[in-house]
CSV table of C-alpha atoms and ligand atoms in Angstrom, one decimal:
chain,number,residue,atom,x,y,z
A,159,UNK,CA,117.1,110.6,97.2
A,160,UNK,CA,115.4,107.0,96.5
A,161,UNK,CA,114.5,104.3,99.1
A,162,UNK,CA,115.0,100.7,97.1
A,163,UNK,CA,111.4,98.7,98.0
A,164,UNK,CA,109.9,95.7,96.4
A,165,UNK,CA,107.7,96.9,93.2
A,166,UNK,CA,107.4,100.4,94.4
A,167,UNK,CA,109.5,103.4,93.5
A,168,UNK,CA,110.2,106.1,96.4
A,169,UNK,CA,111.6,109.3,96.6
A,170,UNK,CA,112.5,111.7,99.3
A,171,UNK,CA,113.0,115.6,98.8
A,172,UNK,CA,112.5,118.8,99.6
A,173,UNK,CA,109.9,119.9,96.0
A,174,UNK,CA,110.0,116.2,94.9
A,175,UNK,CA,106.8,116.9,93.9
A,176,UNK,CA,107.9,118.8,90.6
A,177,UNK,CA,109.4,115.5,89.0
A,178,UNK,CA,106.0,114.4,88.9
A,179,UNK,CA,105.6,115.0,84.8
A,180,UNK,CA,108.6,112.6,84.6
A,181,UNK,CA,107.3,110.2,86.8
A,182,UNK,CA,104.5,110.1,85.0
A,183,UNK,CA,106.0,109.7,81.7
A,184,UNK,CA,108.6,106.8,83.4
A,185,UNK,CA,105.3,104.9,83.7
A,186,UNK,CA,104.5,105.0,80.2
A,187,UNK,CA,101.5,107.6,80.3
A,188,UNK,CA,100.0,110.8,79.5
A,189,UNK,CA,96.9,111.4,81.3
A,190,UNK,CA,97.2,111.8,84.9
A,191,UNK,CA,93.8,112.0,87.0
A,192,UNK,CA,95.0,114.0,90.0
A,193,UNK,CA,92.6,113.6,93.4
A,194,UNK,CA,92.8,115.0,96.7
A,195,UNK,CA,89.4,115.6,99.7
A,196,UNK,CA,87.7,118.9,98.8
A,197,UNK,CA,89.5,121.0,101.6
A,198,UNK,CA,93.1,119.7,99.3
A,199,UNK,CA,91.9,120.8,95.8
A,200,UNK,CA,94.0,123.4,95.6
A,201,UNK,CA,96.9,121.6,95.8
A,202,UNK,CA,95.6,119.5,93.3
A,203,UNK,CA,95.5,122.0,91.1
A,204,UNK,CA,98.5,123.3,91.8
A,205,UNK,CA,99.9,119.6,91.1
A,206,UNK,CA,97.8,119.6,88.0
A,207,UNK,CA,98.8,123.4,86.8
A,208,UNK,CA,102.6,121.7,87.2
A,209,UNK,CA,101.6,118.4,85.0
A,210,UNK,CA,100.3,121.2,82.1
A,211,UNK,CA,99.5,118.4,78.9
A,212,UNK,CA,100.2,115.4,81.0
A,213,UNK,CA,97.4,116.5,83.4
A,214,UNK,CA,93.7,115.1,82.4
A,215,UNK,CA,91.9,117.1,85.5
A,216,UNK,CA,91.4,116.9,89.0
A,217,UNK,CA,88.9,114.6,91.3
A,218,UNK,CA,88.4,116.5,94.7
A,219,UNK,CA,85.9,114.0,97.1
A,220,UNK,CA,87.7,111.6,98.3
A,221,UNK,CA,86.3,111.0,101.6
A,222,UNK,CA,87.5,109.1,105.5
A,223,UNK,CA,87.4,105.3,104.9
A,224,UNK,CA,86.8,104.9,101.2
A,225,UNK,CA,83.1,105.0,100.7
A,226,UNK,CA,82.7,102.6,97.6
A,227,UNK,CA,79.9,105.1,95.9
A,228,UNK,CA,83.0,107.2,95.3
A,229,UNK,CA,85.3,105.0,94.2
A,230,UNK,CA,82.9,103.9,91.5
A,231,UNK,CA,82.0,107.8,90.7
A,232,UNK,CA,85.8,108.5,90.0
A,233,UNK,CA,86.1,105.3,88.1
A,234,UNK,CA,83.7,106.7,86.1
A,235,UNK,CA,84.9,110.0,86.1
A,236,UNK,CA,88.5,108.7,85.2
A,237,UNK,CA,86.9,107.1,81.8
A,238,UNK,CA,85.4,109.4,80.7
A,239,UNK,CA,88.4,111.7,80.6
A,240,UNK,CA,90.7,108.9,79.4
A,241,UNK,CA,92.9,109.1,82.2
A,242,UNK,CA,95.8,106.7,82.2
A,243,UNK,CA,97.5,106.7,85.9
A,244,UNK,CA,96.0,108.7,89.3
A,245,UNK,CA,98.1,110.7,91.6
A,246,UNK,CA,97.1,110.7,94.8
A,247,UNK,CA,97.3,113.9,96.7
A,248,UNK,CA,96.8,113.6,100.0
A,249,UNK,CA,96.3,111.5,103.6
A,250,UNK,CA,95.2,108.1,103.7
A,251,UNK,CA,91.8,108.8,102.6
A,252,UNK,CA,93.2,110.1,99.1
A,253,UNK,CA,95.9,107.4,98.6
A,254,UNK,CA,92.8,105.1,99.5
A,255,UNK,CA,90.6,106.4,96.7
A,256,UNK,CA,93.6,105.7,94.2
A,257,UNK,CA,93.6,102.3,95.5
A,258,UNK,CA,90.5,102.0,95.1
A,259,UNK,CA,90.5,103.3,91.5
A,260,UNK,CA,93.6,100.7,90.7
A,261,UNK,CA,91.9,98.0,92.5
A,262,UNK,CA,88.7,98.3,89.6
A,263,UNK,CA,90.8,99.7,86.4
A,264,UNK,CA,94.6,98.3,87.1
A,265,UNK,CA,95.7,102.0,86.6
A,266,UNK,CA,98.9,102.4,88.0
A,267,UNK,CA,99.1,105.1,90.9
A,268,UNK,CA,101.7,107.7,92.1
A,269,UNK,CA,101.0,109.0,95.5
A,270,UNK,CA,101.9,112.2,97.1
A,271,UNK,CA,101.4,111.5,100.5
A,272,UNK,CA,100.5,114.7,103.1
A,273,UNK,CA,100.1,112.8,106.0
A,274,UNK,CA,101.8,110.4,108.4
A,275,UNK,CA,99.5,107.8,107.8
A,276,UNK,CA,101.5,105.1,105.8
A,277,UNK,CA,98.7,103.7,103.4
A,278,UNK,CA,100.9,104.3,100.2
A,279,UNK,CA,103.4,101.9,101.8
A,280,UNK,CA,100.9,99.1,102.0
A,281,UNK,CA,99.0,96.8,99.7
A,282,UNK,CA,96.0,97.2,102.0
A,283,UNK,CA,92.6,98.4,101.1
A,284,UNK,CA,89.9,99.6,103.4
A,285,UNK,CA,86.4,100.8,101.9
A,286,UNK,CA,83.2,101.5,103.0
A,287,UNK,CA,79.7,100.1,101.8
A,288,UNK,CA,76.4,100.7,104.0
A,289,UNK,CA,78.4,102.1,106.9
A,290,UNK,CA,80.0,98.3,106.9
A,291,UNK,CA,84.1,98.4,106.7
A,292,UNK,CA,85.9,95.7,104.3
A,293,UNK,CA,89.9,95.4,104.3
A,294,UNK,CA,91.6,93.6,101.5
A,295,UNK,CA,95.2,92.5,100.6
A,296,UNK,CA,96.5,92.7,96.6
A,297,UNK,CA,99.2,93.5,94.7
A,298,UNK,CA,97.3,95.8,92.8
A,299,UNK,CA,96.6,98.3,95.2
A,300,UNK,CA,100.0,98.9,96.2
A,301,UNK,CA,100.9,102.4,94.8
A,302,UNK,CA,103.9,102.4,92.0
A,303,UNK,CA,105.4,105.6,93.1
A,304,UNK,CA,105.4,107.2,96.0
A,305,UNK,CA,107.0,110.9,96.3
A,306,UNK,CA,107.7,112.5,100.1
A,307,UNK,CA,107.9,115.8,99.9
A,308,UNK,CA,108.3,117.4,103.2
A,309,UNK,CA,106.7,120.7,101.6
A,310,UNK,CA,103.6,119.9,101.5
A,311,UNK,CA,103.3,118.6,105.1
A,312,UNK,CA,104.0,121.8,107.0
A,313,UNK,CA,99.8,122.7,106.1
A,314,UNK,CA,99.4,119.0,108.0
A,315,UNK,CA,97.7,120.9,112.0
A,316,UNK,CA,99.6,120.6,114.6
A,317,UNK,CA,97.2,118.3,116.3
A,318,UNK,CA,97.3,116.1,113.5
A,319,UNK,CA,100.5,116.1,113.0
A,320,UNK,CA,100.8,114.2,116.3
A,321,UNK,CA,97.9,112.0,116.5
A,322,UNK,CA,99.2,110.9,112.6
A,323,UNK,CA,102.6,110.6,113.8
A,324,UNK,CA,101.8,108.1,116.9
A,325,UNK,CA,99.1,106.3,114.5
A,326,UNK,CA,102.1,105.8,112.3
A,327,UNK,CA,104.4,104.7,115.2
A,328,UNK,CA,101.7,101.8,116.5
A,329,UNK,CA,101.9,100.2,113.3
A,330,UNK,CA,105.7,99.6,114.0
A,331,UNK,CA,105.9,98.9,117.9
A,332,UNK,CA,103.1,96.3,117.2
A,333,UNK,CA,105.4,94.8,114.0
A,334,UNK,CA,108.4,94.7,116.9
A,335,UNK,CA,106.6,91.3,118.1
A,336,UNK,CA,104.2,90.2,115.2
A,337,UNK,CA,104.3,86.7,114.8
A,338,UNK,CA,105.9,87.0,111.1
A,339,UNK,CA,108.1,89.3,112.0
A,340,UNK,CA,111.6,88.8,110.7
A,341,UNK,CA,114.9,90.6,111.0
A,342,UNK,CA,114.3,93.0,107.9
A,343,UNK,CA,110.8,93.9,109.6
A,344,UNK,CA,112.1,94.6,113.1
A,345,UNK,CA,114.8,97.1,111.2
A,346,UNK,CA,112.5,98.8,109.4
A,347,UNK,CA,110.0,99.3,112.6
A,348,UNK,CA,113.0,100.4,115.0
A,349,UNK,CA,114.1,103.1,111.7
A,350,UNK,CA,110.1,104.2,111.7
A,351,UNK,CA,110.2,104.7,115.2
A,352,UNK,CA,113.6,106.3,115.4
A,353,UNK,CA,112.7,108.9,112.6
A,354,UNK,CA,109.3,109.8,115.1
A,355,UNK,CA,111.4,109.9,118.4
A,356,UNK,CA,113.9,112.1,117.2
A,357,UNK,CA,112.6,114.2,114.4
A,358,UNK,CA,108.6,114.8,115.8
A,359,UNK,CA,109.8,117.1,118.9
A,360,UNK,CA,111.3,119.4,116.4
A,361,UNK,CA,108.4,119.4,113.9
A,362,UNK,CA,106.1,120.5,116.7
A,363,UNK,CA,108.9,123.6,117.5
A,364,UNK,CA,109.0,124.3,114.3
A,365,UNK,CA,106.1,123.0,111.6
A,366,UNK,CA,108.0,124.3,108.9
A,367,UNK,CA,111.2,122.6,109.7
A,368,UNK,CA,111.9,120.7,106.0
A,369,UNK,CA,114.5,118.7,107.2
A,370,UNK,CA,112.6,117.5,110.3
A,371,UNK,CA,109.5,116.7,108.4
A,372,UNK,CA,111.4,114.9,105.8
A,373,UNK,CA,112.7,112.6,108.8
A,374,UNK,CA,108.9,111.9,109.5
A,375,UNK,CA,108.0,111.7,106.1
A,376,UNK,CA,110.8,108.6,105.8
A,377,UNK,CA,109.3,107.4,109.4
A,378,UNK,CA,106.0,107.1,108.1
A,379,UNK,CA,107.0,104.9,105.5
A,380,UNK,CA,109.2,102.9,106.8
A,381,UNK,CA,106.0,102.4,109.3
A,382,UNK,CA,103.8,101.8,106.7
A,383,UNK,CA,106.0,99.1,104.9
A,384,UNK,CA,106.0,97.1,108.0
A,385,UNK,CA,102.0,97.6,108.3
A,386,UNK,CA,102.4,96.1,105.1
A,387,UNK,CA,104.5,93.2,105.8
A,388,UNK,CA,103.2,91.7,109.3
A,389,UNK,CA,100.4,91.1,111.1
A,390,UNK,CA,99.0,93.6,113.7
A,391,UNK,CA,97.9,92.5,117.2
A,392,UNK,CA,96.1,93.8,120.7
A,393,UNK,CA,96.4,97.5,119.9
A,394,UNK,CA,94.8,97.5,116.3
A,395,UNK,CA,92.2,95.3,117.4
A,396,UNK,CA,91.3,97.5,120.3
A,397,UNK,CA,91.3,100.7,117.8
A,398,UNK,CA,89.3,99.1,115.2
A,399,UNK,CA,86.3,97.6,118.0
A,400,UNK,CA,86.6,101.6,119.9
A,401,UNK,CA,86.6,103.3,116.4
A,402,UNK,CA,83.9,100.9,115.0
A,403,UNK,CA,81.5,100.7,118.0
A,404,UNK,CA,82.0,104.4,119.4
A,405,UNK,CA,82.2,106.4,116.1
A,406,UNK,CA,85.8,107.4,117.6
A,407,UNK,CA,88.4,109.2,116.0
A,408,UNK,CA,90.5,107.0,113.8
A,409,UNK,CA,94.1,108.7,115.0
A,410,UNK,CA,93.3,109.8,118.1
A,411,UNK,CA,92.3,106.4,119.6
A,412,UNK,CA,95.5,105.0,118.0
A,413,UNK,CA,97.1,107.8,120.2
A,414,UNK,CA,96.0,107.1,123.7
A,415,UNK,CA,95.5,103.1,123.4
A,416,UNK,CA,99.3,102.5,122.0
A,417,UNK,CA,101.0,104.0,125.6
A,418,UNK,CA,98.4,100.9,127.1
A,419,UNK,CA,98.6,98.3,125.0
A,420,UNK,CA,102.2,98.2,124.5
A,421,UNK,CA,102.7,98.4,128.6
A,422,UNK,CA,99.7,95.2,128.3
A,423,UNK,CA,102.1,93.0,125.9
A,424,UNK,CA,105.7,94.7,127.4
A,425,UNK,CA,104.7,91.7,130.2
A,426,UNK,CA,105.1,89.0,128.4
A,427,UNK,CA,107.4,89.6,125.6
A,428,UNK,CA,110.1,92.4,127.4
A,429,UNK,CA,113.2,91.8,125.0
A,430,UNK,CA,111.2,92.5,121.5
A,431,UNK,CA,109.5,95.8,122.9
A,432,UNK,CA,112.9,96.9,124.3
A,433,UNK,CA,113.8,99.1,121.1
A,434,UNK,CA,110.5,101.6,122.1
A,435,UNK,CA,112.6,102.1,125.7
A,436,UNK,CA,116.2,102.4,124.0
A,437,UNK,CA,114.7,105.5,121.5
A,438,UNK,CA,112.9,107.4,124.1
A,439,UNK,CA,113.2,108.3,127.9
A,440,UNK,CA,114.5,104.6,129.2
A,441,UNK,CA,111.4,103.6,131.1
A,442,UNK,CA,109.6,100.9,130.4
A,443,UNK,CA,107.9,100.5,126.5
A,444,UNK,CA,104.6,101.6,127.6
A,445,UNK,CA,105.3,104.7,130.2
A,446,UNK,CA,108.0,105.5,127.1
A,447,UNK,CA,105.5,106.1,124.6
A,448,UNK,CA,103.0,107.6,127.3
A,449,UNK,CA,105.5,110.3,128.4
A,450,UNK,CA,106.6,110.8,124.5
A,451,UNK,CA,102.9,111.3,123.9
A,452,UNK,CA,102.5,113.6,127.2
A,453,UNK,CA,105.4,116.3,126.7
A,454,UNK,CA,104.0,116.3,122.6
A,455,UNK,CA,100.7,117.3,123.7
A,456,UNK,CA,99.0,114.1,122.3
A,457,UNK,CA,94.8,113.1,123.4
A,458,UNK,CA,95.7,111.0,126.5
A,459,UNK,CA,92.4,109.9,127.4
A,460,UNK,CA,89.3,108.0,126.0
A,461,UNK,CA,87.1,109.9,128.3
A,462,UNK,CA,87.8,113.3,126.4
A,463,UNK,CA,87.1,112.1,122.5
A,464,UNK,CA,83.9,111.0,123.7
A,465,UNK,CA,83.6,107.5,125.4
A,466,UNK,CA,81.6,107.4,128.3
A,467,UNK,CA,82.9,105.1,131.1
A,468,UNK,CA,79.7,103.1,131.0
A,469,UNK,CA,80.5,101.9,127.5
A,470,UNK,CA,83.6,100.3,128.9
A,471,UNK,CA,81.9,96.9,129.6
A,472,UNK,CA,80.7,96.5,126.4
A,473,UNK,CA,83.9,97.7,124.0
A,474,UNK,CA,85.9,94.6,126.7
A,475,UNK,CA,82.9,92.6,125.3
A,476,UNK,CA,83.2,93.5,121.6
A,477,UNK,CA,87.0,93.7,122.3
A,478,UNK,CA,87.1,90.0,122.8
A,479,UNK,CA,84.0,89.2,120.4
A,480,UNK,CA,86.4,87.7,117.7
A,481,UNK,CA,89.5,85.7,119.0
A,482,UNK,CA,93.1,86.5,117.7
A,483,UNK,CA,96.5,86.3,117.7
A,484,UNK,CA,98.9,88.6,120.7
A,485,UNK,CA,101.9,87.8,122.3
A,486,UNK,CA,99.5,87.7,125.5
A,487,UNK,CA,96.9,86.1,126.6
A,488,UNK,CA,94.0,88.7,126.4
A,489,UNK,CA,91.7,88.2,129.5
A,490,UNK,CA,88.3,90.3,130.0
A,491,UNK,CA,90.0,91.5,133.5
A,492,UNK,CA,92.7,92.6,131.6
A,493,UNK,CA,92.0,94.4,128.7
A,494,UNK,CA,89.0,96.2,131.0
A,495,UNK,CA,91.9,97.4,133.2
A,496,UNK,CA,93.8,98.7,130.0
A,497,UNK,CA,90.7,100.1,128.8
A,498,UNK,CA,90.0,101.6,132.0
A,499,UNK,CA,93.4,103.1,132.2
A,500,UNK,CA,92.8,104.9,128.6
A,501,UNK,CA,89.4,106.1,129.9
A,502,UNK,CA,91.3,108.0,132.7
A,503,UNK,CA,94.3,108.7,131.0
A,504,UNK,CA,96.5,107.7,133.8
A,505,UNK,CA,100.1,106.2,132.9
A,506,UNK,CA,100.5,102.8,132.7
A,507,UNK,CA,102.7,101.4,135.6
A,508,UNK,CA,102.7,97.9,136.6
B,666,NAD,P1,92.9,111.8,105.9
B,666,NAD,O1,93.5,111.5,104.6
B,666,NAD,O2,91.5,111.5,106.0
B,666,NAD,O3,93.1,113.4,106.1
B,666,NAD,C1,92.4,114.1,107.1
B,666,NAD,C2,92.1,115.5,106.7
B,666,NAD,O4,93.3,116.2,106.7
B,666,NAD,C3,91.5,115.6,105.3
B,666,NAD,O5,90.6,116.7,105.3
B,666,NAD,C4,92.7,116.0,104.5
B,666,NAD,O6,92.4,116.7,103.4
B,666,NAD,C5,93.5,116.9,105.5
B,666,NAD,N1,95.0,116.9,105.2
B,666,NAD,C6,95.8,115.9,104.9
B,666,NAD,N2,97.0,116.3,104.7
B,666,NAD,C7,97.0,117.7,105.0
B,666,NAD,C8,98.0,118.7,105.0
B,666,NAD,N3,99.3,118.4,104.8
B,666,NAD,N4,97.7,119.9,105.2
B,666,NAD,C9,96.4,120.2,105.5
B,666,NAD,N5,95.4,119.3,105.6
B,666,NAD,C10,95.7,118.1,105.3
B,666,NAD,O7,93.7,111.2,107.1
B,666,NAD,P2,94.8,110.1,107.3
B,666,NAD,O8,94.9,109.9,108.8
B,666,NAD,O9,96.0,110.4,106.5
B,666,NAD,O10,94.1,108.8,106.7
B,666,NAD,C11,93.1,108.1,107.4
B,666,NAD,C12,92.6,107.0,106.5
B,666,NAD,O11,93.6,106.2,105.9
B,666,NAD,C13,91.7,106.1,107.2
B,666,NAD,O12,90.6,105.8,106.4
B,666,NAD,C14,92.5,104.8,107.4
B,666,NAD,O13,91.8,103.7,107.6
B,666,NAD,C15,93.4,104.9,106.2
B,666,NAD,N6,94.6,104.1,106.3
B,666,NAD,C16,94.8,103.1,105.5
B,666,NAD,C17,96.0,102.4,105.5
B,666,NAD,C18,96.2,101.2,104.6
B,666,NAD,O14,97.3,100.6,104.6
B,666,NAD,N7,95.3,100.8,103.8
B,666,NAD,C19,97.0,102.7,106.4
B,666,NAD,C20,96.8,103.8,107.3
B,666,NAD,C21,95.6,104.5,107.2
């Protein structure tokens, strides 16, 4: 099954994967550069063994964040064997080398996606030079296929699985009051967060459930569309300064600062976070996604991925270094109370 979205082709299903030879040829080529990260090459190679003539090899080291060195290495590598589209095979740090490689050649990209993480839904490119992250916007980097196939997520670890999953669900609760939002993006966040809140509880009983992880596989795009359509706020700001000072886990911070953030912002603009309370328990936005997180097992506090509460003062400080917009005033009192509150873990009650 297809989902209709501006320049990109999607499908949905259950060995998807095995129409990639005619996906390849649809775009007009022959000589598909498959990449994955090392611990993924074999099912690059599996992909590639599938592709037989249309397959021109496999690139295994894509690495977290998109170091540049190895963007320009596969760029290389991809000329050398005369490849003519990538595939990405992978999370966002695989989808993010394809970008990276159509971004510097204009090769056109299918991605295979394996994770929750959204980036084949967005025209967004992070990469890494010197330890220094850079994030563009283009039309170039936005993958011309993407294929969801729910069979090659049941390897994704259960404590991934999660911390992806709510990573994937910030991107829409923060699109719910973006200041470009629209109607079409409010839909398609509500229809991300809906696929999470109903189909995640059964993934976790049962990792091998298809028909569940297809439901988060059509979650995590509809969650990365919207990333790719409106402008973020508080809570990736927060995540980017704690992952970016701290050395923090990219998903995991995303998993215990969305429960505070939201129940930050649910004070000032109530009606537009009220989706998040209809789709889970009732309470309020915040304590929602808190107990969602809770009964799935989630990280719930900063303090155990590593922050020590003496760095709090300075990640309020570096939290406030560079001015932006949220649909509440950010004060240093209270984003170190939120921060505070994510250090302990504690639920977030007014
Ligand atoms: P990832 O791609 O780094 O994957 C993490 C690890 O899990 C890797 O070792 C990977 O090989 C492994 N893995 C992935 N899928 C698996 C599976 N099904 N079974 C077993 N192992 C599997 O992690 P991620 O969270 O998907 O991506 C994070 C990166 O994506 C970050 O760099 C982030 O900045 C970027 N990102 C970019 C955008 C964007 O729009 N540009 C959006 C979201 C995330």
């Amino acid at each position: 099954m297809s989902t209709s979205s501006e320049n990109q082709r999607v499908l949905f299903g259950a060995g998807v994967r095995h129409s990639l030879s005619e996906e390849v040829s649809r775009l007009g080529c022959a000589r598909a550069l498959i990449l994955s990260t090392p611990p993924q090459s074999s099912s690059a190679l599996d992909i590639a063994a599938d592709l037989g003539g249309l397959s021109a090899g496999v690139f295994s080291k894509a690495a977290m964040h998109t170091p540049t060195h190895v963007s320009e290495e596969a760029v290389q590598h991809a000329r050398e064997v005369n490849a003519d589209c990538v595939v990405a095979v992978g999370g966002g740090s695989t989808t993010g080398l394809g970008k990276a490689i159509a971004l510097r050649t204009g090769l056109p990209q299918i991605v295979i996606p394996t994770t929750y993480a959204g980036s084949e839904a967005t025209p967004i490119l992070g990469q890494t030079e010197g330890g220094v992250k850079t994030t563009l916007t283009d039309k170039k980097v936005l993958p011309d296929v993407v294929l969801y196939d729910p069979e090659l997520v049941v390897t994704l670890p259960v404590g991934m699985t999660i911390t992806s999953a709510l990573n994937a669900m910030a991107h829409a609760a923060e699109a719910l009051y973006a200041r470009d939002k629209d109607a079409d993006s409010t839909n398609l966040a509500i229809g991300g967060l809906r696929s999470f809140a109903n189909a995640l509880p059964d993934v976790l009983r049962a990792p091998d459930d298809i028909a569940a992880r297809e439901e988060t596989l059509r979650g995590a795009w509809a969650c990365g569309a919207v990333l790719g359509r409106v402008g973020m706020a508080l809570h990736h700001k927060l995540c980017h300064t704690l992952g970016g000072t701290f050395d923090l886990s990219h998903a995991d911070t995303h998993a215990i600062v969305l429960p505070h953030a939201i129940h930050f912002n649910e004070q000032a603009v109530p009606e537009l976070l009220k989706p998040i309370s209809d789709l889970l328990d009732g309470s309020s936005p915040g304590l929602a996604l808190w107990r969602f997180a809770k009964d799935l097992d989630a990280p719930m506090s900063l303090k155990d991925i590593g922050l020590v509460e003496s760095d709090l003062d300075r990640a309020t400080e570096v939290a406030l270094g560079k001015p932006y917009w949220n649909p509440r005033e950010i004060t240093a009192e209270g984003i170190r109370e939120l921060l505070q509150n994510a250090w302990d873990g504690t639920a977030p009650i007014h």
